[in-house]
PDB file of C-alpha atoms and ligand atoms in Angstrom:
ATOM      1  CA  MET H 226     -11.134 -30.494  16.182  1.00 89.00           C
ATOM      2  CA  LYS H 227     -10.216 -26.925  15.282  1.00 96.00           C
ATOM      3  CA  PRO H 228      -9.323 -26.295  11.634  1.00 97.00           C
ATOM      4  CA  GLU H 229      -5.677 -25.518  10.891  1.00 97.00           C
ATOM      5  CA  ILE H 230      -4.676 -22.215   9.364  1.00 98.00           C
ATOM      6  CA  LEU H 231      -1.379 -20.619   8.371  1.00 98.00           C
ATOM      7  CA  LEU H 232      -0.704 -17.033   9.449  1.00 98.00           C
ATOM      8  CA  ILE H 233       1.992 -15.546   7.236  1.00 98.00           C
ATOM      9  CA  GLU H 234       2.654 -12.347   9.163  1.00 97.00           C
ATOM     10  CA  PRO H 235       1.623 -11.041  12.582  1.00 97.00           C
ATOM     11  CA  MET H 236      -1.737  -9.339  13.113  1.00 98.00           C
ATOM     12  CA  LEU H 237      -2.989  -7.248  16.024  1.00 97.00           C
ATOM     13  CA  ASP H 238      -2.861  -9.100  19.353  1.00 97.00           C
ATOM     14  CA  VAL H 239      -6.651  -8.932  19.771  1.00 98.00           C
ATOM     15  CA  ILE H 240      -7.228 -10.385  16.312  1.00 98.00           C
ATOM     16  CA  GLU H 241      -4.630 -13.128  16.806  1.00 98.00           C
ATOM     17  CA  ALA H 242      -6.351 -14.031  20.087  1.00 98.00           C
ATOM     18  CA  ARG H 243      -9.624 -14.499  18.180  1.00 98.00           C
ATOM     19  CA  LEU H 244      -7.836 -16.605  15.562  1.00 98.00           C
ATOM     20  CA  ASP H 245      -6.327 -18.760  18.321  1.00 98.00           C
ATOM     21  CA  GLU H 246      -9.785 -19.287  19.840  1.00 98.00           C
ATOM     22  CA  ALA H 247     -11.246 -20.627  16.607  1.00 98.00           C
ATOM     23  CA  TYR H 248      -8.310 -22.310  14.859  1.00 98.00           C
ATOM     24  CA  VAL H 249      -5.003 -24.057  15.257  1.00 97.00           C
ATOM     25  CA  VAL H 250      -2.821 -21.185  14.058  1.00 98.00           C
ATOM     26  CA  HIS H 251       0.549 -22.032  12.510  1.00 98.00           C
ATOM     27  CA  ARG H 252       2.712 -18.929  12.513  1.00 98.00           C
ATOM     28  CA  HIS H 253       4.881 -18.842   9.400  1.00 97.00           C
ATOM     29  CA  TYR H 254       7.004 -15.997  10.837  1.00 95.00           C
ATOM     30  CA  ALA H 255       7.918 -17.931  14.032  1.00 96.00           C
ATOM     31  CA  ALA H 256      11.240 -19.742  13.600  1.00 92.00           C
ATOM     32  CA  THR H 257      10.251 -22.307  16.256  1.00 94.00           C
ATOM     33  CA  GLU H 258       7.172 -23.417  14.288  1.00 93.00           C
ATOM     34  CA  GLN H 259       8.847 -24.401  11.030  1.00 95.00           C
ATOM     35  CA  GLU H 260       9.025 -28.122  11.781  1.00 95.00           C
ATOM     36  CA  ALA H 261       5.389 -28.282  12.879  1.00 94.00           C
ATOM     37  CA  ILE H 262       4.335 -26.299   9.789  1.00 96.00           C
ATOM     38  CA  ALA H 263       6.142 -28.725   7.463  1.00 96.00           C
ATOM     39  CA  LYS H 264       4.131 -31.588   9.001  1.00 97.00           C
ATOM     40  CA  ALA H 265       0.841 -29.663   8.941  1.00 97.00           C
ATOM     41  CA  LEU H 266       0.996 -28.577   5.267  1.00 97.00           C
ATOM     42  CA  PRO H 267      -1.450 -31.284   4.037  1.00 97.00           C
ATOM     43  CA  SER H 268      -4.125 -30.268   6.563  1.00 97.00           C
ATOM     44  CA  ILE H 269      -3.936 -26.472   6.329  1.00 98.00           C
ATOM     45  CA  CYS H 270      -7.097 -25.196   4.577  1.00 97.00           C
ATOM     46  CA  ALA H 271      -6.705 -21.438   5.063  1.00 98.00           C
ATOM     47  CA  VAL H 272      -3.933 -18.865   4.849  1.00 98.00           C
ATOM     48  CA  VAL H 273      -4.054 -15.347   6.271  1.00 98.00           C
ATOM     49  CA  THR H 274      -1.516 -12.951   4.789  1.00 98.00           C
ATOM     50  CA  GLY H 275      -0.820  -9.259   4.287  1.00 97.00           C
ATOM     51  CA  GLY H 276      -1.559  -7.353   1.078  1.00 95.00           C
ATOM     52  CA  GLY H 277       2.101  -6.438   0.632  1.00 94.00           C
ATOM     53  CA  THR H 278       3.239 -10.015   1.292  1.00 95.00           C
ATOM     54  CA  GLY H 279       0.675 -12.288  -0.350  1.00 97.00           C
ATOM     55  CA  LEU H 280       1.437 -15.955  -1.001  1.00 98.00           C
ATOM     56  CA  SER H 281       3.855 -17.338  -3.557  1.00 98.00           C
ATOM     57  CA  ASN H 282       2.928 -20.037  -6.052  1.00 98.00           C
ATOM     58  CA  ASP H 283       5.373 -22.404  -4.331  1.00 97.00           C
ATOM     59  CA  GLN H 284       3.508 -21.831  -1.076  1.00 98.00           C
ATOM     60  CA  ILE H 285       0.138 -22.363  -2.788  1.00 98.00           C
ATOM     61  CA  ASP H 286       1.447 -25.575  -4.364  1.00 97.00           C
ATOM     62  CA  SER H 287       2.692 -26.838  -0.983  1.00 97.00           C
ATOM     63  CA  LEU H 288      -0.849 -26.627   0.478  1.00 98.00           C
ATOM     64  CA  PRO H 289      -3.018 -29.269  -1.242  1.00 98.00           C
ATOM     65  CA  ALA H 290      -6.086 -28.596   0.964  1.00 98.00           C
ATOM     66  CA  LEU H 291      -5.976 -24.806   0.633  1.00 98.00           C
ATOM     67  CA  GLY H 292      -9.437 -23.285   0.073  1.00 98.00           C
ATOM     68  CA  ILE H 293      -9.041 -19.638   1.072  1.00 98.00           C
ATOM     69  CA  ILE H 294      -6.315 -17.000   1.034  1.00 98.00           C
ATOM     70  CA  ALA H 295      -7.592 -14.255   3.340  1.00 98.00           C
ATOM     71  CA  ILE H 296      -5.649 -11.083   2.602  1.00 98.00           C
ATOM     72  CA  ASN H 297      -5.465  -8.550   5.417  1.00 98.00           C
ATOM     73  CA  GLY H 298      -5.507  -5.639   2.966  1.00 97.00           C
ATOM     74  CA  VAL H 299      -6.909  -4.673  -0.432  1.00 96.00           C
ATOM     75  CA  GLY H 300      -3.980  -5.455  -2.720  1.00 95.00           C
ATOM     76  CA  THR H 301      -4.160  -8.801  -4.514  1.00 96.00           C
ATOM     77  CA  ASP H 302      -0.965  -8.221  -6.511  1.00 96.00           C
ATOM     78  CA  LYS H 303       1.110 -10.656  -4.433  1.00 97.00           C
ATOM     79  CA  VAL H 304      -1.196 -13.599  -5.122  1.00 97.00           C
ATOM     80  CA  ASP H 305      -1.453 -15.319  -8.511  1.00 97.00           C
ATOM     81  CA  LEU H 306      -5.219 -15.023  -8.955  1.00 96.00           C
ATOM     82  CA  VAL H 307      -5.241 -17.255 -12.021  1.00 96.00           C
ATOM     83  CA  ARG H 308      -3.453 -20.010 -10.100  1.00 96.00           C
ATOM     84  CA  ALA H 309      -5.871 -19.556  -7.169  1.00 97.00           C
ATOM     85  CA  ARG H 310      -8.926 -19.636  -9.442  1.00 95.00           C
ATOM     86  CA  GLY H 311      -7.588 -22.767 -11.130  1.00 96.00           C
ATOM     87  CA  ARG H 312      -7.485 -24.464  -7.729  1.00 97.00           C
ATOM     88  CA  ASN H 313     -10.893 -23.033  -6.716  1.00 97.00           C
ATOM     89  CA  ILE H 314      -9.287 -21.085  -3.864  1.00 98.00           C
ATOM     90  CA  ASP H 315     -11.171 -18.002  -2.630  1.00 97.00           C
ATOM     91  CA  VAL H 316      -8.988 -14.903  -2.362  1.00 98.00           C
ATOM     92  CA  THR H 317     -10.545 -12.365  -0.007  1.00 98.00           C
ATOM     93  CA  THR H 318      -9.596  -8.775   0.827  1.00 98.00           C
ATOM     94  CA  THR H 319     -10.662  -6.094   3.334  1.00 98.00           C
ATOM     95  CA  PRO H 320     -12.254  -3.396   1.149  1.00 97.00           C
ATOM     96  CA  GLY H 321     -13.675  -0.107   2.401  1.00 97.00           C
ATOM     97  CA  VAL H 322     -12.328   0.009   5.939  1.00 98.00           C
ATOM     98  CA  LEU H 323      -8.792   1.177   5.123  1.00 98.00           C
ATOM     99  CA  THR H 324      -9.720   3.836   2.547  1.00 98.00           C
ATOM    100  CA  ASP H 325      -9.571   6.829   4.894  1.00 98.00           C
ATOM    101  CA  ASP H 326      -6.300   5.878   6.567  1.00 98.00           C
ATOM    102  CA  VAL H 327      -4.507   5.330   3.270  1.00 98.00           C
ATOM    103  CA  ALA H 328      -5.841   8.655   1.972  1.00 98.00           C
ATOM    104  CA  ASP H 329      -4.674  10.331   5.203  1.00 99.00           C
ATOM    105  CA  THR H 330      -1.228   8.818   4.652  1.00 99.00           C
ATOM    106  CA  GLY H 331      -1.161  10.286   1.141  1.00 99.00           C
ATOM    107  CA  ILE H 332      -2.017  13.746   2.461  1.00 99.00           C
ATOM    108  CA  ALA H 333       0.506  13.406   5.304  1.00 98.00           C
ATOM    109  CA  LEU H 334       3.253  12.494   2.822  1.00 99.00           C
ATOM    110  CA  MET H 335       2.287  15.366   0.515  1.00 99.00           C
ATOM    111  CA  LEU H 336       2.416  17.923   3.344  1.00 98.00           C
ATOM    112  CA  ALA H 337       5.605  16.379   4.726  1.00 98.00           C
ATOM    113  CA  VAL H 338       7.334  16.873   1.371  1.00 98.00           C
ATOM    114  CA  LEU H 339       5.860  20.314   0.571  1.00 98.00           C
ATOM    115  CA  ARG H 340       6.521  21.695   4.078  1.00 98.00           C
ATOM    116  CA  HIS H 341       9.790  19.822   4.799  1.00 98.00           C
ATOM    117  CA  ILE H 342       8.395  18.165   7.938  1.00 98.00           C
ATOM    118  CA  ALA H 343      10.946  15.336   8.193  1.00 98.00           C
ATOM    119  CA  LYS H 344      13.796  17.687   7.310  1.00 97.00           C
ATOM    120  CA  GLY H 345      12.555  20.183   9.952  1.00 98.00           C
ATOM    121  CA  ASP H 346      12.455  17.472  12.609  1.00 98.00           C
ATOM    122  CA  ARG H 347      16.092  16.573  11.925  1.00 98.00           C
ATOM    123  CA  PHE H 348      17.047  20.270  11.806  1.00 98.00           C
ATOM    124  CA  VAL H 349      15.675  20.898  15.318  1.00 98.00           C
ATOM    125  CA  ARG H 350      16.981  17.657  16.890  1.00 98.00           C
ATOM    126  CA  GLU H 351      20.479  18.151  15.488  1.00 98.00           C
ATOM    127  CA  GLY H 352      20.677  21.623  17.091  1.00 98.00           C
ATOM    128  CA  ARG H 353      20.960  23.386  13.747  1.00 98.00           C
ATOM    129  CA  TRP H 354      18.011  25.695  14.537  1.00 98.00           C
ATOM    130  CA  ALA H 355      19.681  26.799  17.784  1.00 98.00           C
ATOM    131  CA  ARG H 356      22.919  27.429  15.873  1.00 98.00           C
ATOM    132  CA  GLY H 357      21.081  29.852  13.587  1.00 97.00           C
ATOM    133  CA  GLY H 358      20.960  27.630  10.510  1.00 95.00           C
ATOM    134  CA  ALA H 359      18.755  28.592   7.574  1.00 97.00           C
ATOM    135  CA  PHE H 360      15.711  26.478   6.791  1.00 98.00           C
ATOM    136  CA  PRO H 361      14.138  26.436   3.308  1.00 97.00           C
ATOM    137  CA  LEU H 362      10.678  27.850   2.633  1.00 98.00           C
ATOM    138  CA  GLY H 363       7.991  25.307   1.872  1.00 98.00           C
ATOM    139  CA  THR H 364       5.408  25.150  -0.912  1.00 98.00           C
ATOM    140  CA  SER H 365       1.718  25.753  -0.220  1.00 98.00           C
ATOM    141  CA  PRO H 366      -0.757  23.152  -1.516  1.00 98.00           C
ATOM    142  CA  LYS H 367      -3.374  25.909  -1.923  1.00 98.00           C
ATOM    143  CA  GLY H 368      -4.090  26.592  -5.576  1.00 98.00           C
ATOM    144  CA  LYS H 369      -1.932  23.673  -6.718  1.00 98.00           C
ATOM    145  CA  ARG H 370      -3.118  20.847  -8.973  1.00 98.00           C
ATOM    146  CA  LEU H 371      -3.381  17.323  -7.602  1.00 98.00           C
ATOM    147  CA  GLY H 372      -3.318  14.581 -10.235  1.00 98.00           C
ATOM    148  CA  ILE H 373      -4.714  11.283  -8.990  1.00 98.00           C
ATOM    149  CA  LEU H 374      -3.561   8.177 -10.810  1.00 98.00           C
ATOM    150  CA  GLY H 375      -6.341   5.643 -10.232  1.00 98.00           C
ATOM    151  CA  LEU H 376      -9.684   6.944  -9.024  1.00 98.00           C
ATOM    152  CA  GLY H 377     -10.850   4.073  -6.827  1.00 97.00           C
ATOM    153  CA  GLN H 378     -12.040   4.508  -3.258  1.00 97.00           C
ATOM    154  CA  ILE H 379      -8.620   5.639  -2.001  1.00 98.00           C
ATOM    155  CA  GLY H 380      -8.057   8.053  -4.891  1.00 98.00           C
ATOM    156  CA  ARG H 381     -11.453   9.625  -4.315  1.00 98.00           C
ATOM    157  CA  ALA H 382     -10.878   9.984  -0.564  1.00 98.00           C
ATOM    158  CA  LEU H 383      -7.515  11.606  -1.253  1.00 98.00           C
ATOM    159  CA  GLY H 384      -9.128  14.018  -3.727  1.00 98.00           C
ATOM    160  CA  ARG H 385     -11.835  15.058  -1.238  1.00 98.00           C
ATOM    161  CA  ARG H 386      -9.177  15.782   1.380  1.00 98.00           C
ATOM    162  CA  ALA H 387      -7.042  17.731  -1.107  1.00 98.00           C
ATOM    163  CA  GLU H 388     -10.029  19.913  -2.034  1.00 98.00           C
ATOM    164  CA  ALA H 389     -10.139  21.040   1.602  1.00 98.00           C
ATOM    165  CA  PHE H 390      -6.553  22.281   1.149  1.00 98.00           C
ATOM    166  CA  GLY H 391      -7.650  24.411  -1.819  1.00 98.00           C
ATOM    167  CA  MET H 392      -6.224  22.138  -4.501  1.00 98.00           C
ATOM    168  CA  THR H 393      -7.852  21.488  -7.870  1.00 98.00           C
ATOM    169  CA  ILE H 394      -8.195  17.840  -8.820  1.00 98.00           C
ATOM    170  CA  GLY H 395      -7.488  15.959 -12.038  1.00 98.00           C
ATOM    171  CA  TYR H 396      -7.299  12.231 -12.530  1.00 98.00           C
ATOM    172  CA  TRP H 397      -6.524   9.376 -14.839  1.00 98.00           C
ATOM    173  CA  ASN H 398      -8.526   6.188 -14.543  1.00 97.00           C
ATOM    174  CA  ARG H 399      -8.960   3.255 -16.910  1.00 93.00           C
ATOM    175  CA  SER H 400     -12.756   3.644 -16.888  1.00 90.00           C
ATOM    176  CA  PRO H 401     -14.363   7.104 -16.859  1.00 83.00           C
ATOM    177  CA  GLN H 402     -15.586   8.376 -13.457  1.00 88.00           C
ATOM    178  CA  THR H 403     -17.950  11.214 -14.272  1.00 86.00           C
ATOM    179  CA  ASP H 404     -19.621  11.748 -10.889  1.00 93.00           C
ATOM    180  CA  THR H 405     -16.781  13.671  -9.211  1.00 93.00           C
ATOM    181  CA  GLY H 406     -16.718  16.823 -11.323  1.00 93.00           C
ATOM    182  CA  TRP H 407     -12.915  16.478 -11.419  1.00 97.00           C
ATOM    183  CA  THR H 408     -10.977  16.789 -14.661  1.00 96.00           C
ATOM    184  CA  ALA H 409     -10.340  13.498 -16.467  1.00 96.00           C
ATOM    185  CA  HIS H 410      -7.111  13.067 -18.449  1.00 97.00           C
ATOM    186  CA  ALA H 411      -6.639  10.611 -21.291  1.00 97.00           C
ATOM    187  CA  THR H 412      -3.224   9.268 -20.263  1.00 98.00           C
ATOM    188  CA  PRO H 413      -0.959   9.284 -17.198  1.00 98.00           C
ATOM    189  CA  THR H 414       1.422  11.572 -19.108  1.00 98.00           C
ATOM    190  CA  GLU H 415      -1.349  14.095 -19.833  1.00 98.00           C
ATOM    191  CA  LEU H 416      -2.365  13.982 -16.177  1.00 98.00           C
ATOM    192  CA  ALA H 417       1.240  14.550 -15.106  1.00 98.00           C
ATOM    193  CA  ALA H 418       1.605  17.523 -17.463  1.00 98.00           C
ATOM    194  CA  SER H 419      -1.358  19.157 -15.647  1.00 98.00           C
ATOM    195  CA  SER H 420      -0.297  18.324 -12.075  1.00 98.00           C
ATOM    196  CA  ASP H 421       1.882  19.806  -9.341  1.00 98.00           C
ATOM    197  CA  VAL H 422       1.429  16.743  -7.166  1.00 99.00           C
ATOM    198  CA  LEU H 423       0.958  13.285  -8.680  1.00 99.00           C
ATOM    199  CA  ALA H 424      -0.670  10.858  -6.232  1.00 99.00           C
ATOM    200  CA  VAL H 425      -0.324   7.207  -7.194  1.00 99.00           C
ATOM    201  CA  CYS H 426      -3.403   5.305  -5.983  1.00 98.00           C
ATOM    202  CA  VAL H 427      -3.881   2.745  -8.746  1.00 98.00           C
ATOM    203  CA  ALA H 428      -4.016  -1.011  -8.026  1.00 96.00           C
ATOM    204  CA  ALA H 429      -0.870  -2.914  -8.933  1.00 97.00           C
ATOM    205  CA  ASN H 430      -1.164  -5.503 -11.689  1.00 95.00           C
ATOM    206  CA  ALA H 431       0.551  -6.374 -14.965  1.00 95.00           C
ATOM    207  CA  ALA H 432      -1.150  -3.445 -16.735  1.00 96.00           C
ATOM    208  CA  THR H 433       0.008  -0.847 -14.201  1.00 98.00           C
ATOM    209  CA  GLN H 434       3.608  -2.063 -13.792  1.00 98.00           C
ATOM    210  CA  ASP H 435       5.942   0.984 -14.213  1.00 98.00           C
ATOM    211  CA  LEU H 436       2.960   3.166 -15.184  1.00 98.00           C
ATOM    212  CA  VAL H 437       4.824   6.140 -13.713  1.00 98.00           C
ATOM    213  CA  ASN H 438       7.792   5.987 -16.050  1.00 98.00           C
ATOM    214  CA  ALA H 439      10.443   8.449 -17.256  1.00 98.00           C
ATOM    215  CA  GLU H 440       7.987  10.064 -19.690  1.00 98.00           C
ATOM    216  CA  VAL H 441       5.398  10.678 -16.942  1.00 98.00           C
ATOM    217  CA  LEU H 442       8.057  12.085 -14.602  1.00 98.00           C
ATOM    218  CA  GLU H 443       9.378  14.371 -17.307  1.00 98.00           C
ATOM    219  CA  ALA H 444       5.846  15.638 -17.957  1.00 98.00           C
ATOM    220  CA  LEU H 445       5.464  16.402 -14.245  1.00 98.00           C
ATOM    221  CA  GLY H 446       8.524  18.611 -14.298  1.00 98.00           C
ATOM    222  CA  PRO H 447      11.062  19.998 -11.817  1.00 98.00           C
ATOM    223  CA  LYS H 448       8.579  21.766  -9.522  1.00 98.00           C
ATOM    224  CA  ALA H 449       6.305  18.780  -9.014  1.00 98.00           C
ATOM    225  CA  ILE H 450       6.307  15.930  -6.522  1.00 98.00           C
ATOM    226  CA  VAL H 451       5.161  12.286  -6.545  1.00 99.00           C
ATOM    227  CA  ILE H 452       3.242  10.607  -3.724  1.00 99.00           C
ATOM    228  CA  ASN H 453       2.889   6.797  -3.790  1.00 99.00           C
ATOM    229  CA  VAL H 454       0.449   5.000  -1.481  1.00 98.00           C
ATOM    230  CA  ALA H 455      -0.307   2.193  -3.962  1.00 98.00           C
ATOM    231  CA  ARG H 456       2.557  -0.210  -4.681  1.00 98.00           C
ATOM    232  CA  GLY H 457       6.215   0.248  -5.562  1.00 98.00           C
ATOM    233  CA  SER H 458       5.791  -1.676  -8.800  1.00 98.00           C
ATOM    234  CA  VAL H 459       3.552   1.057 -10.269  1.00 98.00           C
ATOM    235  CA  VAL H 460       6.527   3.433 -10.366  1.00 98.00           C
ATOM    236  CA  ASP H 461       9.698   2.847 -12.377  1.00 98.00           C
ATOM    237  CA  GLU H 462      12.116   3.289  -9.474  1.00 98.00           C
ATOM    238  CA  ASP H 463      15.150   3.759 -11.756  1.00 98.00           C
ATOM    239  CA  ALA H 464      13.411   6.678 -13.435  1.00 98.00           C
ATOM    240  CA  LEU H 465      12.168   8.090 -10.116  1.00 98.00           C
ATOM    241  CA  LEU H 466      15.600   7.982  -8.470  1.00 98.00           C
ATOM    242  CA  GLN H 467      17.196   9.519 -11.527  1.00 98.00           C
ATOM    243  CA  ALA H 468      14.637  12.353 -11.581  1.00 98.00           C
ATOM    244  CA  LEU H 469      15.124  13.027  -7.854  1.00 98.00           C
ATOM    245  CA  TRP H 470      18.908  13.041  -8.097  1.00 97.00           C
ATOM    246  CA  ASN H 471      18.926  15.163 -11.287  1.00 97.00           C
ATOM    247  CA  GLY H 472      16.455  17.669  -9.844  1.00 97.00           C
ATOM    248  CA  THR H 473      14.026  17.080 -12.707  1.00 98.00           C
ATOM    249  CA  LEU H 474      11.460  16.252  -9.988  1.00 98.00           C
ATOM    250  CA  ALA H 475      11.117  18.358  -6.820  1.00 98.00           C
ATOM    251  CA  GLY H 476      10.505  15.522  -4.378  1.00 98.00           C
ATOM    252  CA  ALA H 477       8.637  12.377  -3.421  1.00 99.00           C
ATOM    253  CA  GLY H 478       6.641  10.957  -0.533  1.00 99.00           C
ATOM    254  CA  LEU H 479       6.711   7.173  -0.641  1.00 99.00           C
ATOM    255  CA  ASP H 480       4.939   4.591   1.509  1.00 98.00           C
ATOM    256  CA  VAL H 481       5.603   1.653  -0.826  1.00 98.00           C
ATOM    257  CA  PHE H 482       8.610   0.279  -2.690  1.00 98.00           C
ATOM    258  CA  VAL H 483       9.730  -2.549  -4.898  1.00 98.00           C
ATOM    259  CA  GLY H 484      11.274  -5.354  -2.830  1.00 96.00           C
ATOM    260  CA  GLU H 485      10.159  -3.911   0.510  1.00 96.00           C
ATOM    261  CA  PRO H 486      11.267  -4.015   3.250  1.00 95.00           C
ATOM    262  CA  ARG H 487      14.732  -4.265   1.663  1.00 97.00           C
ATOM    263  CA  ILE H 488      14.338  -1.218  -0.545  1.00 98.00           C
ATOM    264  CA  ARG H 489      16.973   0.355  -2.767  1.00 98.00           C
ATOM    265  CA  GLU H 490      19.497   2.212  -0.658  1.00 97.00           C
ATOM    266  CA  GLU H 491      19.582   5.149  -3.093  1.00 97.00           C
ATOM    267  CA  PHE H 492      16.264   6.180  -1.507  1.00 98.00           C
ATOM    268  CA  PHE H 493      17.940   6.715   1.882  1.00 98.00           C
ATOM    269  CA  THR H 494      19.787   9.787   0.664  1.00 97.00           C
ATOM    270  CA  ALA H 495      17.531  10.928  -2.197  1.00 98.00           C
ATOM    271  CA  PRO H 496      16.815  14.677  -2.029  1.00 97.00           C
ATOM    272  CA  ASN H 497      13.457  15.990  -0.735  1.00 97.00           C
ATOM    273  CA  THR H 498      12.151  12.522  -0.173  1.00 98.00           C
ATOM    274  CA  VAL H 499      10.023  11.318   2.736  1.00 98.00           C
ATOM    275  CA  LEU H 500       9.935   7.549   3.255  1.00 98.00           C
ATOM    276  CA  MET H 501       7.454   5.459   5.238  1.00 98.00           C
ATOM    277  CA  PRO H 502       7.588   1.684   5.875  1.00 98.00           C
ATOM    278  CA  HIS H 503       4.280   0.762   4.147  1.00 97.00           C
ATOM    279  CA  GLN H 504       1.993   2.141   6.855  1.00 97.00           C
ATOM    280  CA  GLY H 505      -0.977   3.309   4.752  1.00 98.00           C
ATOM    281  CA  SER H 506      -3.618   1.371   6.677  1.00 97.00           C
ATOM    282  CA  ALA H 507      -1.631   1.019   9.890  1.00 97.00           C
ATOM    283  CA  THR H 508      -3.814   2.491  12.615  1.00 98.00           C
ATOM    284  CA  ARG H 509      -5.122   0.408  15.482  1.00 98.00           C
ATOM    285  CA  GLU H 510      -8.725   1.266  14.568  1.00 98.00           C
ATOM    286  CA  THR H 511      -8.348   0.215  10.960  1.00 98.00           C
ATOM    287  CA  ARG H 512      -6.283  -2.880  11.709  1.00 98.00           C
ATOM    288  CA  ILE H 513      -9.094  -4.028  14.038  1.00 98.00           C
ATOM    289  CA  ALA H 514     -11.689  -3.399  11.317  1.00 98.00           C
ATOM    290  CA  MET H 515      -9.541  -5.245   8.764  1.00 98.00           C
ATOM    291  CA  GLY H 516      -9.040  -8.124  11.187  1.00 98.00           C
ATOM    292  CA  GLU H 517     -12.806  -8.406  11.710  1.00 98.00           C
ATOM    293  CA  ILE H 518     -13.265  -8.832   7.955  1.00 98.00           C
ATOM    294  CA  VAL H 519     -10.543 -11.485   7.823  1.00 98.00           C
ATOM    295  CA  LEU H 520     -12.273 -13.340  10.694  1.00 98.00           C
ATOM    296  CA  ALA H 521     -15.659 -13.098   8.946  1.00 98.00           C
ATOM    297  CA  ASN H 522     -14.216 -14.439   5.700  1.00 98.00           C
ATOM    298  CA  LEU H 523     -12.578 -17.396   7.462  1.00 98.00           C
ATOM    299  CA  GLN H 524     -15.747 -18.156   9.400  1.00 98.00           C
ATOM    300  CA  ALA H 525     -17.867 -18.132   6.244  1.00 98.00           C
ATOM    301  CA  PHE H 526     -15.375 -20.385   4.475  1.00 98.00           C
ATOM    302  CA  PHE H 527     -15.314 -22.935   7.298  1.00 98.00           C
ATOM    303  CA  ASN H 528     -19.145 -22.814   7.451  1.00 97.00           C
ATOM    304  CA  GLY H 529     -19.200 -23.817   3.794  1.00 97.00           C
ATOM    305  CA  GLU H 530     -20.446 -20.393   2.674  1.00 97.00           C
ATOM    306  CA  LYS H 531     -18.997 -17.955   0.150  1.00 96.00           C
ATOM    307  CA  PRO H 532     -16.668 -15.582   2.053  1.00 97.00           C
ATOM    308  CA  PRO H 533     -18.288 -12.106   1.976  1.00 97.00           C
ATOM    309  CA  THR H 534     -15.423 -10.174   0.387  1.00 97.00           C
ATOM    310  CA  THR H 535     -14.115 -12.695  -2.124  1.00 94.00           C
ATOM    311  CA  GLY H 536     -12.330 -10.780  -4.858  1.00 78.00           C
ATOM    312  CA  ASN H 537     -11.595 -13.500  -7.438  1.00 67.00           C
TER     313      ASN H 537
HETATM  314  C1  LIG T 153      -3.200  -3.259   1.270  1.00 84.62           C
HETATM  315  O1  LIG T 153      -4.339  -3.066   1.617  1.00 84.62           O
HETATM  316  O2  LIG T 153      -2.907  -4.069   0.395  1.00 84.62           O
HETATM  317  C2  LIG T 153      -2.178  -2.515   2.022  1.00 84.62           C
HETATM  318  O3  LIG T 153      -1.180  -2.047   1.209  1.00 84.62           O
HETATM  319  C3  LIG T 153      -1.643  -3.340   3.138  1.00 84.62           C
HETATM  320  O4  LIG T 153      -0.744  -4.236   2.664  1.00 84.62           O
END
């Protein structure tokens, strides 16, 4: 008999087909499956979920046979790792394969804000160009200072890309990273005071909650912008919205938000702000590579082996 697994959110069709081959897949997001899922809870041994979605403690508690939470992403902030460890549940992620796409998203957001790409698109479509409307000049990244908050794989990939645009790189990281030759700063506020663009790449956890707060935003100043490809919780959204609306920050490019997908509506009209629906790793190529890692982790677990990318 095939083992039973719970799929919290959809994956690529080709990956779901492979899951269906190997397992009885209960789809949490399918309204028609809810009754069957309620009956299957005692026999479900594995959950597959997204990094931005995770699994709540109530869900963990409702699955007495759960042995693995396979996250299709690198963020573990939506899973209570202590609770999982206490139950001897492996929590796996998909490290490495999404680094470049998330870094690309950071660069795309930075250029979109500095060069008014989204605003320009609306300007042309709405016929304002044809009517002779004026369009604002952009800001060149060349010669500007990129401050990277969190110098993990994604932060490093973002920095390498930014160097190609002629930017100088500074960073803040909890542990020193001396191999890059980039300038280390002692605190997020010191980094912000030396940055024109602040790129938030740090993992979300209790220690990084609201790390980008009013003080950091004030240190950045009215000509600087914030890019967030990490998690909404790392930025104090009250302070960010206030800075955008007051003009004490020049703009923001945001892929992630608190409470997504139902984000605060003040973002919809915030000045000089480009919004994306959490698409950092969302290319077909990368989603296939991530799916392969999820499949490998599940297979190892059901073979009685340690899943290769267990993070807890
Ligand atoms: C991650 O890897 O956690 C991404 O944000 C996808 O959710």
